[in-house]
C-alpha positions as CSV (number, residue, x, y, z in Angstrom):
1,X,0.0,0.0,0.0
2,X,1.4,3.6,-1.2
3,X,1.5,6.6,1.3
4,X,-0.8,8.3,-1.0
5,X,-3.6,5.5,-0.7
6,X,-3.0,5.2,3.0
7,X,-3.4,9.2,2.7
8,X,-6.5,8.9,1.1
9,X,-8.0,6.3,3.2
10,X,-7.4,8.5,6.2
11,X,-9.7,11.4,4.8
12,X,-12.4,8.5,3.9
13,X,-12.0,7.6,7.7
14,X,-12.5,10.7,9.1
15,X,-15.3,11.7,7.1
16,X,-16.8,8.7,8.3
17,X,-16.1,9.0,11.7
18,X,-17.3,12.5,12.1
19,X,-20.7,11.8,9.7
20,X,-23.3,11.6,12.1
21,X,-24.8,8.0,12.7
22,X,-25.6,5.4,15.6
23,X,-22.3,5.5,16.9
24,X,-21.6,8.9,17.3
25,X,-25.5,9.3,19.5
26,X,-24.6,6.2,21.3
27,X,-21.4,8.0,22.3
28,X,-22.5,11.3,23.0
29,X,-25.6,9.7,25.1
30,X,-23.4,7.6,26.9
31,X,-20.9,10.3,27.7
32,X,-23.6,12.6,29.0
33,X,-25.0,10.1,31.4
34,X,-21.9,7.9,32.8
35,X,-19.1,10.0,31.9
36,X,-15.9,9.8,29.3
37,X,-13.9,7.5,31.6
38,X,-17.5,5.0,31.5
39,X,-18.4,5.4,28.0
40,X,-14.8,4.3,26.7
41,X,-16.5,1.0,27.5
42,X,-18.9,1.4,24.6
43,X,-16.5,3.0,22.0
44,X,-14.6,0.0,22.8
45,X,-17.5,-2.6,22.0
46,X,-18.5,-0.1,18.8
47,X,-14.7,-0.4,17.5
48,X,-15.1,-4.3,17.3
49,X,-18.1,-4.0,15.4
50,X,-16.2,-1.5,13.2
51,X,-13.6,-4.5,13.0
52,X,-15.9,-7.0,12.2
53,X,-17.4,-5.0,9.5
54,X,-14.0,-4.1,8.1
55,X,-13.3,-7.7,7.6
56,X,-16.9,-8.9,6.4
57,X,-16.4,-6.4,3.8
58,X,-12.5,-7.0,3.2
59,X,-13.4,-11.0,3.1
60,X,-16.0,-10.5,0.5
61,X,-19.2,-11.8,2.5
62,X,-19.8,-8.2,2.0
63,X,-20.7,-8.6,-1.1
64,X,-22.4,-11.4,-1.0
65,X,-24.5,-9.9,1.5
66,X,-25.4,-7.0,-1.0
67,X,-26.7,-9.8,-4.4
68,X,-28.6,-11.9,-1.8
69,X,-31.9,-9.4,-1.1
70,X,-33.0,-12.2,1.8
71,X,-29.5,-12.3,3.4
72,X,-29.8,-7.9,3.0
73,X,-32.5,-7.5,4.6
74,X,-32.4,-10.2,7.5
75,X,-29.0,-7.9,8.4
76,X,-31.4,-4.6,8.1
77,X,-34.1,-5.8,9.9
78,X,-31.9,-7.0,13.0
79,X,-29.8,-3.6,13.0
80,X,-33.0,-1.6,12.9
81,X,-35.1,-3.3,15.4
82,X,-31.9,-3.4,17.9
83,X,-31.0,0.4,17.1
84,X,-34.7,1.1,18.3
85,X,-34.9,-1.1,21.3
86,X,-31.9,0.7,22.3
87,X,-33.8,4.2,21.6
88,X,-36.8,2.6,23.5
89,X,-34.3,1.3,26.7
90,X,-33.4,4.8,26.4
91,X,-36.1,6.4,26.7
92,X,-37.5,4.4,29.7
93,X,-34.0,4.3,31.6
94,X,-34.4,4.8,35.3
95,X,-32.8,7.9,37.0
96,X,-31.0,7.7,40.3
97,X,-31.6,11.0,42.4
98,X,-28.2,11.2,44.5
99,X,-28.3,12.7,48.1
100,X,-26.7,16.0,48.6
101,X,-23.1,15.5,48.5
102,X,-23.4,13.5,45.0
103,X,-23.2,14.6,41.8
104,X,-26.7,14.4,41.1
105,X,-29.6,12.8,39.1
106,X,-28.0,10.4,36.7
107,X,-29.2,7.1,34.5
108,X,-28.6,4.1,36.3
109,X,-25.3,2.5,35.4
110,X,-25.2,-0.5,33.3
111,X,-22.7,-3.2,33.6
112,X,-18.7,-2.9,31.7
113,X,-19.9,-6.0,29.7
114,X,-23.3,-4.8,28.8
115,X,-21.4,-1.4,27.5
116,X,-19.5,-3.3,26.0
117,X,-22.1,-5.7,24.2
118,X,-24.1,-2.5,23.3
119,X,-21.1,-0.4,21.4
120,X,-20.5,-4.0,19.3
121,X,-24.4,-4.5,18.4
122,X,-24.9,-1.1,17.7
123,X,-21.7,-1.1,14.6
124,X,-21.9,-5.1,13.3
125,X,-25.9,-4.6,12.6
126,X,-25.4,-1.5,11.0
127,X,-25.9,-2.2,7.3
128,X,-25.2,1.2,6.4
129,X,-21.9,0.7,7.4
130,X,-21.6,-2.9,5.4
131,X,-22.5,-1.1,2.5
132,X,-20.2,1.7,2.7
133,X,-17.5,-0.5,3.2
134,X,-17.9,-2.3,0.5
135,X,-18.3,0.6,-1.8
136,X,-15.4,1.9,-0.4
137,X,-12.8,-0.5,0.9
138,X,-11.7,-2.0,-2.9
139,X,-10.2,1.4,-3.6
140,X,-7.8,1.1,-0.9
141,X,-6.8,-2.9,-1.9
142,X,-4.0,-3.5,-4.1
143,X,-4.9,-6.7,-5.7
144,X,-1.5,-7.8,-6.3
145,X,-0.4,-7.6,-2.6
146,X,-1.5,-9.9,0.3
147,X,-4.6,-8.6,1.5
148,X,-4.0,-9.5,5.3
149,X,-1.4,-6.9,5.6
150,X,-3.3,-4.0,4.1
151,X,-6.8,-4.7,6.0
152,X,-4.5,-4.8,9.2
153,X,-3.2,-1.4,8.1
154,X,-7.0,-0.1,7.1
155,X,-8.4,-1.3,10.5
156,X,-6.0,0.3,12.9
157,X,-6.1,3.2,11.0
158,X,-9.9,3.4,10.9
159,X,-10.5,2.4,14.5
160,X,-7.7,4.9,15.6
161,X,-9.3,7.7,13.9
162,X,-13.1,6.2,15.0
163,X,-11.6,6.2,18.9
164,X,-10.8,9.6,19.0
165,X,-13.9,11.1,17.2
166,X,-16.3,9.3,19.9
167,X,-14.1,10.2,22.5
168,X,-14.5,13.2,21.6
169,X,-18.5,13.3,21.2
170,X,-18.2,11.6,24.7
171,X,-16.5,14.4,25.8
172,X,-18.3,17.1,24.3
173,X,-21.5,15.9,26.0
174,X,-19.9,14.8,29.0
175,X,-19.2,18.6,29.5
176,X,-22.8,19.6,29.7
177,X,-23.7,17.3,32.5
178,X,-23.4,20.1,34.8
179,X,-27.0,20.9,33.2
180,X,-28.7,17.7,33.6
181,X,-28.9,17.7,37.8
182,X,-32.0,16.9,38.4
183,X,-34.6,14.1,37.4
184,X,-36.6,15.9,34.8
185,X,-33.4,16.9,33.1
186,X,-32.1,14.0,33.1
187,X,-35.4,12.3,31.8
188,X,-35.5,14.6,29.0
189,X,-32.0,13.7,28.0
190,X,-32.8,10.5,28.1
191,X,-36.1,10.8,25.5
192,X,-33.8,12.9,23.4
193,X,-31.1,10.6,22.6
194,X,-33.6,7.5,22.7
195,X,-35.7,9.2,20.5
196,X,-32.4,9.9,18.1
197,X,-31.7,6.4,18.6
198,X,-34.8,5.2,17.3
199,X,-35.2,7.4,14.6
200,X,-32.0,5.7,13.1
201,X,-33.5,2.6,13.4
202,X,-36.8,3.4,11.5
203,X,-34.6,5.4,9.2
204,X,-32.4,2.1,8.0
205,X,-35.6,0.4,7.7
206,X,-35.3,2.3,4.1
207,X,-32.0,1.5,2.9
208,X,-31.7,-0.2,-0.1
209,X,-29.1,-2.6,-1.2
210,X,-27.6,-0.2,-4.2
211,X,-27.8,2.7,-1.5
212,X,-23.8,3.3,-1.0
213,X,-23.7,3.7,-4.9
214,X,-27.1,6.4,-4.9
């Protein structure tokens, strides 16, 4: 791989990174209620899905995926109907009141492996994602070099650039918790980013399989 197509896939990294999508809510949602240090848990889980997608599509299942309409859309319906239970288990997440010398109201913890879980679901169902990938990735293969090598290359370059990004949603929102003290404000941030979370389910209810070449 030259410098100049590593070059290149760095720009195609970072505008996916920074695009707006299920990742980047799930991070900022997650950083507003638990905290960077907390949510680093998630970004984690969502850079092994990120993984998993970067090989489906570098193995060529990818693509098989996108000629078999059945095999499609079993992979969209799953993505969508866990992207909205997520947006619905937001939505209707208790809120722990803390006494006076704590923080405040907050969304009740869930457990490092279910943060985890959550950040991988929430990338491997994503069929957006699949079909970017497979759009995109070829450009950055050379055919006549080993293809090991250069998806080991593409993946710690994507997921280093991914890391940072949703760190840095994380962040962003984690900064604005000094708003969200009390129950009701808490409540409503929870209905925001469950309703966002939702919304991005419904919405890949209408992807089609030719939609990464629209």
């Amino acid at each position: 791989m030259s410098f100049a197509t590593w070059i290149g896939f760095v720009i195609a990294a970072c505008i996916i990174a920074v695009s707006p999508g299920s990742g980047a809510v799930l991070s900022m949602s997650h950083g507003l209620s638990y905290g960077v240090k907390k949510t680093s848990a998630t970004i984690a889980g969502l850079q092994v899905g990120l993984i998993v997608i970067l090989i489906i599509a570098g193995a060529g299942v990818g693509s098989l995926l996108l000629a078999s309409e059945l095999a499609f859309n079993v992979v969209k319906t799953v993505g969508a109907l866990y992207l909205i239970y997520l947006g619905l288990s937001q939505w209707r997440a208790k809120v722990q009141v803390g006494g006076v010398a704590a923080a405040g109201a907050r969304s009740e913890l869930p457990s490092l492996q279910k943060r985890l879980l959550t950040g991988f679901l929430t990338n491997a169902t994503n069929p957006k994602g699949i079909i970017f990938m497979v759009a995109v990735l070829p450009q950055f293969i050379d055919g006549a070099a080993p293809l090991l090598p250069q998806l080991l290359i593409l993946g710690v370059t994507m997921c280093s650039i991914d890391l940072v990004v949703m760190h840095s949603y994380a962040y962003l929102a984690a900064s604005m918790q000094r708003y969200f003290r009390d129950a009701g404000a808490v409540k409503k941030q929870n209905r925001f980013f469950g309703g966002m979370l939702m919304a991005v389910g419904t919405a890949l209810f209408f992807v089609k399989r030719g939609g990464a070449h629209a």
